[in-house]
Tab-separated table of C-alpha atoms and ligand atoms in Angstrom:
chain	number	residue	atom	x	y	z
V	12	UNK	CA	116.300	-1.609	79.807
V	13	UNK	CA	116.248	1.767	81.248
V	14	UNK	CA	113.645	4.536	80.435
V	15	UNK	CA	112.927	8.158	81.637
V	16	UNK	CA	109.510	7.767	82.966
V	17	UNK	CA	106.834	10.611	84.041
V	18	UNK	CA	105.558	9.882	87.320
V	19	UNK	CA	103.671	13.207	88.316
V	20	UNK	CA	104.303	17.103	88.201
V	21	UNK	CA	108.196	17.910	88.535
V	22	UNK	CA	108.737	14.073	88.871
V	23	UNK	CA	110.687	11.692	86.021
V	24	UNK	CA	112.435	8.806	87.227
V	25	UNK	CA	114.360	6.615	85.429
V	26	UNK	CA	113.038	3.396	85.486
V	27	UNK	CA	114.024	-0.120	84.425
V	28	UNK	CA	110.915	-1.569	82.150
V	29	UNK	CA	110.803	-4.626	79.478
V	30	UNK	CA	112.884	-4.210	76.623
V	31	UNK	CA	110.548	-3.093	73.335
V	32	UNK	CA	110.082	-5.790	70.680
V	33	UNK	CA	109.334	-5.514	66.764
V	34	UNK	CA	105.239	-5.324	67.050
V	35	UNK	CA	104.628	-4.988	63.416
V	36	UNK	CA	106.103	-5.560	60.179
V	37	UNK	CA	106.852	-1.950	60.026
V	38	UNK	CA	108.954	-1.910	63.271
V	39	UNK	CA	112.226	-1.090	63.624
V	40	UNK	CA	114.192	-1.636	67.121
V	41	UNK	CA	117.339	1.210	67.394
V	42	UNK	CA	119.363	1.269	70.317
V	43	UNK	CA	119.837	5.101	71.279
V	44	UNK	CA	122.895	6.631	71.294
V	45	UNK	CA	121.239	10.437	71.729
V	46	UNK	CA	118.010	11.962	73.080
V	47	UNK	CA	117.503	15.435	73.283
V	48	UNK	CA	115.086	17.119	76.209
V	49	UNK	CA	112.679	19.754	74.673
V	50	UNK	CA	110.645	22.398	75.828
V	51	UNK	CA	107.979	19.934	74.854
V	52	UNK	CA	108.795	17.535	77.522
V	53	UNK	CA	108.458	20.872	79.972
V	54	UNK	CA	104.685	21.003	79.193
V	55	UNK	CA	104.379	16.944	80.210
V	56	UNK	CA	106.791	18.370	83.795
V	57	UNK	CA	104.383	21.130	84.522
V	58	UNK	CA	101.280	21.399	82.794
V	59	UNK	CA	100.148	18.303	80.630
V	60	UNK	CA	100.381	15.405	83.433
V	61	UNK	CA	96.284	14.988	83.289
V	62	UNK	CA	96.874	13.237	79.164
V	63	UNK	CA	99.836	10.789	80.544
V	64	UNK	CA	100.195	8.088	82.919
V	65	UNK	CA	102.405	7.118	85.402
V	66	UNK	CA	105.672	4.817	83.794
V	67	UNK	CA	104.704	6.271	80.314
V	68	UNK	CA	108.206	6.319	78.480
V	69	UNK	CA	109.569	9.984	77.492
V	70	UNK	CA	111.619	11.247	74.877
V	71	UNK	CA	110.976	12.444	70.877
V	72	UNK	CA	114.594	13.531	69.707
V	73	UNK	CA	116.275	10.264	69.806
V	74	UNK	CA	119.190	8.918	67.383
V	75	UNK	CA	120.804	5.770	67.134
V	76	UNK	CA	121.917	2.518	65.832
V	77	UNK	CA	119.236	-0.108	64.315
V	78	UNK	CA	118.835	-3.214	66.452
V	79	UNK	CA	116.246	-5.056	64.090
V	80	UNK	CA	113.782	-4.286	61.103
V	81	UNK	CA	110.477	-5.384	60.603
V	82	UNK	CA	109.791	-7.270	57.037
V	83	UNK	CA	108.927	-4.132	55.609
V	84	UNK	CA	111.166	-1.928	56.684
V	85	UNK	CA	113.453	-2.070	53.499
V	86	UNK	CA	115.521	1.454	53.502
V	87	UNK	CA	117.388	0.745	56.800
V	88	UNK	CA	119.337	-2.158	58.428
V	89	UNK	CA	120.846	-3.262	61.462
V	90	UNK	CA	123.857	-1.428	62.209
V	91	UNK	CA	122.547	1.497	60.692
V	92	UNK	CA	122.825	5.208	62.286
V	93	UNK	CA	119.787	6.905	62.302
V	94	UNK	CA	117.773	9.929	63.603
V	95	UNK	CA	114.029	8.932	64.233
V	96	UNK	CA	111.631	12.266	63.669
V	97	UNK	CA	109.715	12.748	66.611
V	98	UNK	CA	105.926	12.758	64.860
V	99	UNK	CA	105.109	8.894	63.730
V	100	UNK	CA	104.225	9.362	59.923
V	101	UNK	CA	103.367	7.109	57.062
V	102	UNK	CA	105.069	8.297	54.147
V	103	UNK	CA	101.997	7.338	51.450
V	104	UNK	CA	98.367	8.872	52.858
V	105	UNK	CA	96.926	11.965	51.561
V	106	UNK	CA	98.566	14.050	54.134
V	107	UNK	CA	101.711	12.689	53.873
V	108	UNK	CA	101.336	13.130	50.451
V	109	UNK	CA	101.277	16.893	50.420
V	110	UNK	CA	104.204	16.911	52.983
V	111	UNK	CA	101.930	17.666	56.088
V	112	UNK	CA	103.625	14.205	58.282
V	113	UNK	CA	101.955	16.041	61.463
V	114	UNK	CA	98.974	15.289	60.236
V	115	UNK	CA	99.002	11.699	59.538
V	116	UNK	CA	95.865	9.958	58.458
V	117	UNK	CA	97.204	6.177	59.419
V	118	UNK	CA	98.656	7.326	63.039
V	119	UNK	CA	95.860	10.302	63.608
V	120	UNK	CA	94.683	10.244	67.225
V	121	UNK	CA	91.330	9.326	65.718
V	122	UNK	CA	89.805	9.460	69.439
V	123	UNK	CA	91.029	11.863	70.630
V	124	UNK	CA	90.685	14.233	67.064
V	125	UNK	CA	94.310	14.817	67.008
V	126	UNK	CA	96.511	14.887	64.556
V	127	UNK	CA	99.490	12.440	63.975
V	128	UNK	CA	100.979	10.206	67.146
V	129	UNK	CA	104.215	11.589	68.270
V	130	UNK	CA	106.362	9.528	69.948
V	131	UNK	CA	106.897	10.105	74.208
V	132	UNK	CA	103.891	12.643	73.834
V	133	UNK	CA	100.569	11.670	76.062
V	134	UNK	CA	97.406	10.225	75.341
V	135	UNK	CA	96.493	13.194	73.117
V	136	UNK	CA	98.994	11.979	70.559
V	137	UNK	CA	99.062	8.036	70.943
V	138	UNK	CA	100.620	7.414	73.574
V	139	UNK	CA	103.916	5.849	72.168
V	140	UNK	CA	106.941	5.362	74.803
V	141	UNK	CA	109.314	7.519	73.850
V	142	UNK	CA	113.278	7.364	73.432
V	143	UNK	CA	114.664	8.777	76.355
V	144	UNK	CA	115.813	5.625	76.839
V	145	UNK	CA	118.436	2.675	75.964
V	146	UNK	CA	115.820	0.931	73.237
V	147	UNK	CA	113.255	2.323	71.062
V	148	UNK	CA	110.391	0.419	69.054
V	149	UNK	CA	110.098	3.208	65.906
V	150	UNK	CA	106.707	2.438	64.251
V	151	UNK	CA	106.242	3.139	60.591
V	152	UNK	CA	109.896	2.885	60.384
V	153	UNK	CA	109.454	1.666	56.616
V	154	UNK	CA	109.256	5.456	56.238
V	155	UNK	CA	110.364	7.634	59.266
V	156	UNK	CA	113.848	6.966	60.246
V	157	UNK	CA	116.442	9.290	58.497
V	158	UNK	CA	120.025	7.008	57.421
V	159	UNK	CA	122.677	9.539	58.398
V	160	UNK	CA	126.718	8.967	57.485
V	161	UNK	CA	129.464	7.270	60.096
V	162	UNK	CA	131.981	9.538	61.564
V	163	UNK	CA	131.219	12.702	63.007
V	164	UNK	CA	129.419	13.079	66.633
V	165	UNK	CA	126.045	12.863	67.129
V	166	UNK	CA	125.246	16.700	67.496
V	167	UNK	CA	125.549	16.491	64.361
V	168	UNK	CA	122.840	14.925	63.552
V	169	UNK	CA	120.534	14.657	66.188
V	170	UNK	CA	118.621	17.839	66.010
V	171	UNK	CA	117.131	16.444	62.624
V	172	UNK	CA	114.356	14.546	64.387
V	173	UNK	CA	112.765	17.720	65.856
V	174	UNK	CA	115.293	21.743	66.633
V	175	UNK	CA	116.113	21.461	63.105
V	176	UNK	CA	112.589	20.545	60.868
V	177	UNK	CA	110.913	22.636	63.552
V	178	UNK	CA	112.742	25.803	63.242
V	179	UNK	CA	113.047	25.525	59.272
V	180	UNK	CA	109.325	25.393	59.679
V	181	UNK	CA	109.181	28.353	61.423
V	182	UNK	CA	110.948	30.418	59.386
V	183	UNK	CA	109.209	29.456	55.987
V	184	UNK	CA	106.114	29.886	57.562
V	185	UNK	CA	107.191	33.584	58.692
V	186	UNK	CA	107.749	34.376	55.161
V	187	UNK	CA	110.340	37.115	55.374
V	188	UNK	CA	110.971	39.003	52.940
V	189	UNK	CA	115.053	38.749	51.475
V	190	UNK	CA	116.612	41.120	53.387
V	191	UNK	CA	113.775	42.275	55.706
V	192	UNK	CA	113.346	42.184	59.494
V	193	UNK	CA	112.312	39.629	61.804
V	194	UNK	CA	111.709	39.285	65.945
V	195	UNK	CA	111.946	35.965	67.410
V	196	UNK	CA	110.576	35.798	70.599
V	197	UNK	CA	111.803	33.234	73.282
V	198	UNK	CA	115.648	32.107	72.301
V	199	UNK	CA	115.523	28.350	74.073
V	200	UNK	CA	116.237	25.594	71.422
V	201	UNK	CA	113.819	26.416	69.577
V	202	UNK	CA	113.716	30.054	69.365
V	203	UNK	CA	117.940	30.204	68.898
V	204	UNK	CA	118.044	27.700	66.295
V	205	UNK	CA	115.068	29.976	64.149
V	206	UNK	CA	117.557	33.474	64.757
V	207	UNK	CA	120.506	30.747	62.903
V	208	UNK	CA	117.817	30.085	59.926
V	209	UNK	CA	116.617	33.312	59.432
V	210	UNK	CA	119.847	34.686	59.222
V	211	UNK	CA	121.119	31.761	56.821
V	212	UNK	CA	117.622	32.009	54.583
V	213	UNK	CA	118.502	35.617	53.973
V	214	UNK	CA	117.095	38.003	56.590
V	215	UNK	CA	117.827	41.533	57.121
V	216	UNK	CA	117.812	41.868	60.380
V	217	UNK	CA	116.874	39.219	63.613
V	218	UNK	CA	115.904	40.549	66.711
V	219	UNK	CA	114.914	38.416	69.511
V	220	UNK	CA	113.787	38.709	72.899
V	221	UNK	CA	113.854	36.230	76.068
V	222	UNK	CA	114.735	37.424	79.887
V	223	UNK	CA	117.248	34.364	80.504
V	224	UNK	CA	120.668	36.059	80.480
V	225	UNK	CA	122.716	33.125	79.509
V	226	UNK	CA	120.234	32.805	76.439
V	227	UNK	CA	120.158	36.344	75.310
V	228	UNK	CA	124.260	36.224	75.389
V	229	UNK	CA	124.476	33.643	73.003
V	230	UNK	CA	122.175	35.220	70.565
V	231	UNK	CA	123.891	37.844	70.531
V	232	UNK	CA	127.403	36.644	69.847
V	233	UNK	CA	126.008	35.552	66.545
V	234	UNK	CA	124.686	38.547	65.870
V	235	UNK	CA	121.065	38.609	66.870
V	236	UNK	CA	119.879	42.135	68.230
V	237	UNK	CA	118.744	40.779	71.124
V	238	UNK	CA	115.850	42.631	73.792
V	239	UNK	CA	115.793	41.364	77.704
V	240	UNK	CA	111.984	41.077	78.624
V	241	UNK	CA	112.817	42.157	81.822
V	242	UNK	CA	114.078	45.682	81.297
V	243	UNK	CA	111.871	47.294	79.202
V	244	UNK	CA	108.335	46.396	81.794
V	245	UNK	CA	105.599	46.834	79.143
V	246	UNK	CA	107.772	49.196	76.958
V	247	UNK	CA	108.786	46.166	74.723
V	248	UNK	CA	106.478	47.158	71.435
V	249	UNK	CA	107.808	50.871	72.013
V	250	UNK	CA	111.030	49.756	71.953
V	251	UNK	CA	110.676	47.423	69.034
V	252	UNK	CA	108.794	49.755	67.149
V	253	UNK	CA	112.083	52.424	67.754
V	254	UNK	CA	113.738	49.882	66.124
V	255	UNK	CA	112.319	49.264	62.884
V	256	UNK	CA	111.434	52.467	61.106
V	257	UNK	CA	107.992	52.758	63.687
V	258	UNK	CA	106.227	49.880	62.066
V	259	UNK	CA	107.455	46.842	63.797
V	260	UNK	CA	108.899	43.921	62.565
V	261	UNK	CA	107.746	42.402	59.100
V	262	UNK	CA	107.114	38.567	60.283
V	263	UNK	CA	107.746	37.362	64.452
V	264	UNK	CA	107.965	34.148	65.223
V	265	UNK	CA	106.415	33.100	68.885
V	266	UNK	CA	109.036	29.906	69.995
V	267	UNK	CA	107.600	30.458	73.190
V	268	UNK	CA	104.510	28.412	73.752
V	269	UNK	CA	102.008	27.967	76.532
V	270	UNK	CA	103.904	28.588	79.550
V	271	UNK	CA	105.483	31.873	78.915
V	272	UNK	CA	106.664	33.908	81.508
V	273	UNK	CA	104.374	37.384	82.966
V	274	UNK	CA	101.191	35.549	83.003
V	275	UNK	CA	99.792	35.406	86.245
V	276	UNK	CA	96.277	33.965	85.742
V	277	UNK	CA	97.658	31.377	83.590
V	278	UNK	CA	99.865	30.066	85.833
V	279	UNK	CA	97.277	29.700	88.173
V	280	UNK	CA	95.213	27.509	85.721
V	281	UNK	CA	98.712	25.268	85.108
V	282	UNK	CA	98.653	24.677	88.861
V	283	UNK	CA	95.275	23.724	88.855
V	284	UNK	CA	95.659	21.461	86.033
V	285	UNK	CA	98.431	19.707	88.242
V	286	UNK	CA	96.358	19.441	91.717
V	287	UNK	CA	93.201	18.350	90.377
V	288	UNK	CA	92.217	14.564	89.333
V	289	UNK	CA	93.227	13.342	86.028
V	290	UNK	CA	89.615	13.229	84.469
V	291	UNK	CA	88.637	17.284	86.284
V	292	UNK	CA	91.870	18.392	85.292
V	293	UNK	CA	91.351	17.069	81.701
V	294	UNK	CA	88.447	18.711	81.260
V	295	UNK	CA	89.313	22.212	82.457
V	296	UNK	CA	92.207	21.809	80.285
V	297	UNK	CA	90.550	20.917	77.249
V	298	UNK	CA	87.292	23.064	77.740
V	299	UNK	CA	88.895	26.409	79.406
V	300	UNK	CA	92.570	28.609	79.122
V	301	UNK	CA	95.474	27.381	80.167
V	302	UNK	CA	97.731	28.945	78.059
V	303	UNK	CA	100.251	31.830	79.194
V	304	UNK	CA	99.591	34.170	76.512
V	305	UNK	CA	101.790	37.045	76.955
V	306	UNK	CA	104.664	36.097	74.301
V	307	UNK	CA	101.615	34.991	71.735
V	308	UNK	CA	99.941	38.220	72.268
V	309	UNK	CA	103.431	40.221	72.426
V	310	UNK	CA	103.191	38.735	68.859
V	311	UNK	CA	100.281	40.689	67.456
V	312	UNK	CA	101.342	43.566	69.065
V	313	UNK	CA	104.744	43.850	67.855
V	314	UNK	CA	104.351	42.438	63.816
V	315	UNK	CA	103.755	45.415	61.368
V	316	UNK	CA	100.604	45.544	59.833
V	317	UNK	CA	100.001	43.414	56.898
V	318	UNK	CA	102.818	41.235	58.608
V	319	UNK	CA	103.117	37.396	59.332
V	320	UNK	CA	102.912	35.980	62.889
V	321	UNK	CA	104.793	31.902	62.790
V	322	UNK	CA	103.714	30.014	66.298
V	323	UNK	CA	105.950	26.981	66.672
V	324	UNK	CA	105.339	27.563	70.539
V	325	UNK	CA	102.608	25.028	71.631
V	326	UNK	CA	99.513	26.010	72.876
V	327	UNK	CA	96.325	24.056	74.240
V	328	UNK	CA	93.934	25.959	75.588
V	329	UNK	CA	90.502	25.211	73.584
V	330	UNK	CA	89.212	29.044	74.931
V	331	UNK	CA	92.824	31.281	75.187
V	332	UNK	CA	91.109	34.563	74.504
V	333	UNK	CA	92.586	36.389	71.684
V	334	UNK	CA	92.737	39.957	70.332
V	335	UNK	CA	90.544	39.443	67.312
V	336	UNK	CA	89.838	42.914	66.583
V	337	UNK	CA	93.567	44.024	66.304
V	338	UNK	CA	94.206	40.680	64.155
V	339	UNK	CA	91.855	41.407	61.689
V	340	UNK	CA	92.089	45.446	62.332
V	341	UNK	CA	96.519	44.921	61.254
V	342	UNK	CA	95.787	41.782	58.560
V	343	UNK	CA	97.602	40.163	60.330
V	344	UNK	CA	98.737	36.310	58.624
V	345	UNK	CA	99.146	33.285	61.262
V	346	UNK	CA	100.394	29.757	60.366
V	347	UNK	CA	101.493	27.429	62.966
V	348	UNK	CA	101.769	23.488	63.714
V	349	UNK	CA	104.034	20.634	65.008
V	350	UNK	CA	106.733	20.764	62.321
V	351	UNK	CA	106.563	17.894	59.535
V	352	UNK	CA	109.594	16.840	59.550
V	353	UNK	CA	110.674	14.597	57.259
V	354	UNK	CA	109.613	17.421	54.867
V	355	UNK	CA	112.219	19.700	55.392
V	356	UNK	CA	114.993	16.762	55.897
V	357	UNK	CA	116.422	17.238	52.269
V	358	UNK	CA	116.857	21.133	53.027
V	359	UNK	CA	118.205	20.329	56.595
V	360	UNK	CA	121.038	17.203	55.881
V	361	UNK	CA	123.601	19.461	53.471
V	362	UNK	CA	124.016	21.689	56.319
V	363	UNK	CA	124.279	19.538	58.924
V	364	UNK	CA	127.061	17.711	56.658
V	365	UNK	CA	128.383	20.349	55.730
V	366	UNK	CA	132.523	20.779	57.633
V	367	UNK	CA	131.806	24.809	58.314
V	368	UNK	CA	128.791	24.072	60.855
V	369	UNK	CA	126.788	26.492	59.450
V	370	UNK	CA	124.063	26.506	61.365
V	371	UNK	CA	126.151	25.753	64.873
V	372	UNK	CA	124.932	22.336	65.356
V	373	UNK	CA	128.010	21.144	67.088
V	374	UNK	CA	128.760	23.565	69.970
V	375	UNK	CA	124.406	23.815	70.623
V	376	UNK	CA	124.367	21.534	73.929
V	377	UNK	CA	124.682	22.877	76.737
V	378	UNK	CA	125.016	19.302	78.863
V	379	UNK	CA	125.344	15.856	77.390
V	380	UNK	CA	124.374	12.946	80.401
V	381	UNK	CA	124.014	9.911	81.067
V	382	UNK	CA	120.481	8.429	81.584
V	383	UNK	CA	120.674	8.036	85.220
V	384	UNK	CA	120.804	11.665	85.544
V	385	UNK	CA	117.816	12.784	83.921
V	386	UNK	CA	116.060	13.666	86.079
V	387	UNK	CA	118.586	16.313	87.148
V	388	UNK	CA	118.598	17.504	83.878
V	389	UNK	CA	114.745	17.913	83.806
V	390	UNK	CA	115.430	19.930	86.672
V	391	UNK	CA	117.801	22.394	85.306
V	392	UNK	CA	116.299	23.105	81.813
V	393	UNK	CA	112.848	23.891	83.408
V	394	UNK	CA	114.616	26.221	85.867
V	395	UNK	CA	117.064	27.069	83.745
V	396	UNK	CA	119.978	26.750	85.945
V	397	UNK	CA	123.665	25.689	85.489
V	398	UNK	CA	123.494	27.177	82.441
V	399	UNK	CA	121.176	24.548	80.740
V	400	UNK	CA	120.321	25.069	77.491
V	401	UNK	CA	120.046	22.084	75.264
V	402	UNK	CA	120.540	18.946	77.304
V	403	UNK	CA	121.180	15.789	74.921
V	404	UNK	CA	120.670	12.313	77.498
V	405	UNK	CA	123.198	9.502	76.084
V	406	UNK	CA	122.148	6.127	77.799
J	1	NAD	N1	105.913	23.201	66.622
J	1	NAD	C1	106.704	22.173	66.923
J	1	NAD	O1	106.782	21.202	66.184
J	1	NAD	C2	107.549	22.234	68.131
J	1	NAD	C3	108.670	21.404	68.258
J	1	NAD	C4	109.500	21.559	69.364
J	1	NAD	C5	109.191	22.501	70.335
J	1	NAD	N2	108.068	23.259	70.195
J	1	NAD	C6	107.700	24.282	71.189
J	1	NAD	O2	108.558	25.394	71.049
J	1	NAD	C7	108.624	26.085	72.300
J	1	NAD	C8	110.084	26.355	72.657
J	1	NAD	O3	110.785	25.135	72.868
J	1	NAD	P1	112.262	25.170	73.482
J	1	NAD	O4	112.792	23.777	73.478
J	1	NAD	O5	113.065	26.219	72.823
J	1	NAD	O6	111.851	25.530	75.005
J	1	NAD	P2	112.367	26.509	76.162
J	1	NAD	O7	111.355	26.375	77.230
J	1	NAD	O8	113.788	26.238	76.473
J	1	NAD	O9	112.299	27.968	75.487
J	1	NAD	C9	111.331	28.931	75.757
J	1	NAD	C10	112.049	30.277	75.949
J	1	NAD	O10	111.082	31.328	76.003
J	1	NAD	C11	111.488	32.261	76.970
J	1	NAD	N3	110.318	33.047	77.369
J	1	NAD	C12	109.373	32.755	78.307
J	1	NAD	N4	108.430	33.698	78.333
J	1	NAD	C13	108.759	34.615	77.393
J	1	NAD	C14	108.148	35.817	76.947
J	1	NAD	N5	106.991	36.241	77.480
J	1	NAD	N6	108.764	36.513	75.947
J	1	NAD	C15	109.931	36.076	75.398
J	1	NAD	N7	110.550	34.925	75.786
J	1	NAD	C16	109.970	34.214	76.777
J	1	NAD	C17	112.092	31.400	78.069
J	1	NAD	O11	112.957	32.150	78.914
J	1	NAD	C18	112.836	30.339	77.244
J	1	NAD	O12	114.179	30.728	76.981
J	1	NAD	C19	107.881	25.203	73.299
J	1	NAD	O13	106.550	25.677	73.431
J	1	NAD	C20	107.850	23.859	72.620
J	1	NAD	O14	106.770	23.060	73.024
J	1	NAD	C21	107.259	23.140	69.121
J	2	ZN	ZN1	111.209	18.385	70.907
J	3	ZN	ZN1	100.639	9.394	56.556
């Protein structure tokens, strides 16, 4: 079959490898019809290449039609559509239990002390080829895949297995008040799809900010007061604060992550991390900063005091310095994570079903390829040309 495959910084090919096989009796095979690119994938294309190999298979936002079940695999058959959640899960151990799928105990990286295996996601998280490509192998898929009706397109339904659970997340983790304000910074995928939930869950007011013109203009068309970075040159919490009575924004949500943009020292860390060997590079990784941390700390500036900061932006540095004294000096709340997906699935499929669109899953891609030109679209998201946005692959 054919696969997107990382082969080095700024390099994904698409490769023809074996075709995957049931493993285990909790196997499924699908054959993809859909597979998004995230931001994710942009930290394996810049930063993260020291935690995956060469030919490792990419891809966690696939959706498609069920090849072959394992003998325990009971809820899904061939022929089936379905949307596979991007972290691997169980369904029945204590974590799972309590609705906290990222955290796994059956797939936990248990050497590397991480939490659950994602699929397409580096050594740090299992290692599992991913579904950027024509066939998937879905472990635990007596549990994880997600049955979805015949009939309408896939954008539907495809955002279920990682934009959709990750932004609910981030929203009821910000905790805003009915009615009240909040600022999400960074409008990619991610960030745009939290402004849609926010204002759908009740919020008063969603600002956002992000410098990418293209992104700020579609924000704002569905009514998001949107900020661009780039005009206001250090005056952004001034600015904010003008906006919102002087106090600042009740909850902020960083959809940002690790390679945020005005971050010089940072960035010279990330190129660092992609010169050095695998095994240095690991280690300065692991052990130092590499995380850009302007939108995080933009965070703690701008949230009112007593207010909630929601990271759904990853971040990896084991040392990122952080402004402990203003944290704890403005009580400030933080929750964060990889989004557990399957736990906010029965929120997620009425709207997605639902005729009126309400959360503007249908018009959300930007570019919908084939396969073979994936690695152009890796291109364009990362420099977010052409007017990339969300680009779904369909092999
Ligand atoms: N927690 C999870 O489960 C989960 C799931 C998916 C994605 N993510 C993470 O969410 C983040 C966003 O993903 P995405 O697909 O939307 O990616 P993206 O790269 O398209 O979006 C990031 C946006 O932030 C903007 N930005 C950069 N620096 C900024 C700054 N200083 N202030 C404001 N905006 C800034 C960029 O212009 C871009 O539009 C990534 O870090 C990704 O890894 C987390
Ligand atoms: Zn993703
Ligand atoms: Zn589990």
């Amino acid at each position: 079959m054919k696969a997107v495959a990382w082969h080095g910084t700024h390099d994904v090919r698409v490769d023809t490898v074996p075709d995957p096989a049931i493993e285990r009796p909790t196997d499924a095979i699908i054959r993809v019809t859909s597979s998004g690119i995230c931001g994710s994938d942009l930290h394996l294309y810049e930063v993260l290449g020291p935690f995956i190999d060469a030919g490792d298979i990419l891809g966690h936002e696939p959706m498609g039609v069920v090849e072959a079940v394992g003998a325990e695999v009971e809820h899904i058959k061939p022929g089936d559509r379905v949307v596979i959640p991007f972290n691997i899960s169980c369904g029945h151990c204590h974590m799972c239990s309590k609705g906290l799928q990222s955290q796994c105990e059956t797939t936990q990286g248990h050497d590397q002390g991480t939490g659950a295996s994602l699929l397409g996601y580096t050594k740090l998280y299992g290692q599992v080829p991913g579904g950027q490509a024509e066939l998937l192998r879905v472990p635990q898929a007596h549990y994880g895949p997600i049955k979805v009706p015949e009939g309408p397109p896939d954008d539907r339904f495809v955002y279920l297995s990682d934009v959709l659970p990750t932004a609910w997340q981030a929203v009821e983790y910000a905790d805003v008040p009915e009615g009240e304000t909040v600022l999400v910074l960074g409008l990619g995928p991610i960030g745009e799809m939290c402004t849609r939930i926010a204002q759908h869950r009740g919020a008063g007011r969603v600002l956002a900010v992000d410098l990418v013109p293209e992104r700020l203009q579609r924000a704002h068309a569905h009514g998001v007061e949107t900020l661009d970075l780039e005009s206001y040159d250090g005056e952004l919490p001034a600015a904010v604060r003008d906006m919102t009575d002087g106090r600042g924004p009740i909850s902020v949500i960083d959809a940002v992550g690790m390679e945020a943009h005005g971050a010089p020292v940072g960035r010279l860390a990330h190129r660092l991390g992609g010169l050095l060997p695998a095994a240095v590079a690991r280690q300065v990784i692991e052990k130092a900063g590499i995380d850009r941390l302007s939108a995080l700390h933009a965070a703690i500036e701008l949230v009112q005091r007593g207010g909630t900061i929601s990271l759904s932006g990853v971040y990896g540095g084991a040392i990122s310095p952080m402004p402990l004294i203003q944290m704890f000096d403005k009580q400030i709340t933080m929750r964060m994570g990889q989004a557990n997906v399957k736990r906010w699935i029965d929120d997620l499929l009425p709207l997605v079903t639902d005729e009126s669109d309400p959360l503007g899953v249908e018009d959300f891609a930007t570019h919908r390829v084939p396969l073979d030109e994936a690695p152009h679209a890796y291109e364009i998201f990362q420099k977010k040309q052409d007017g990339a946005f969300k680009v779904l692959l369909q092999p």
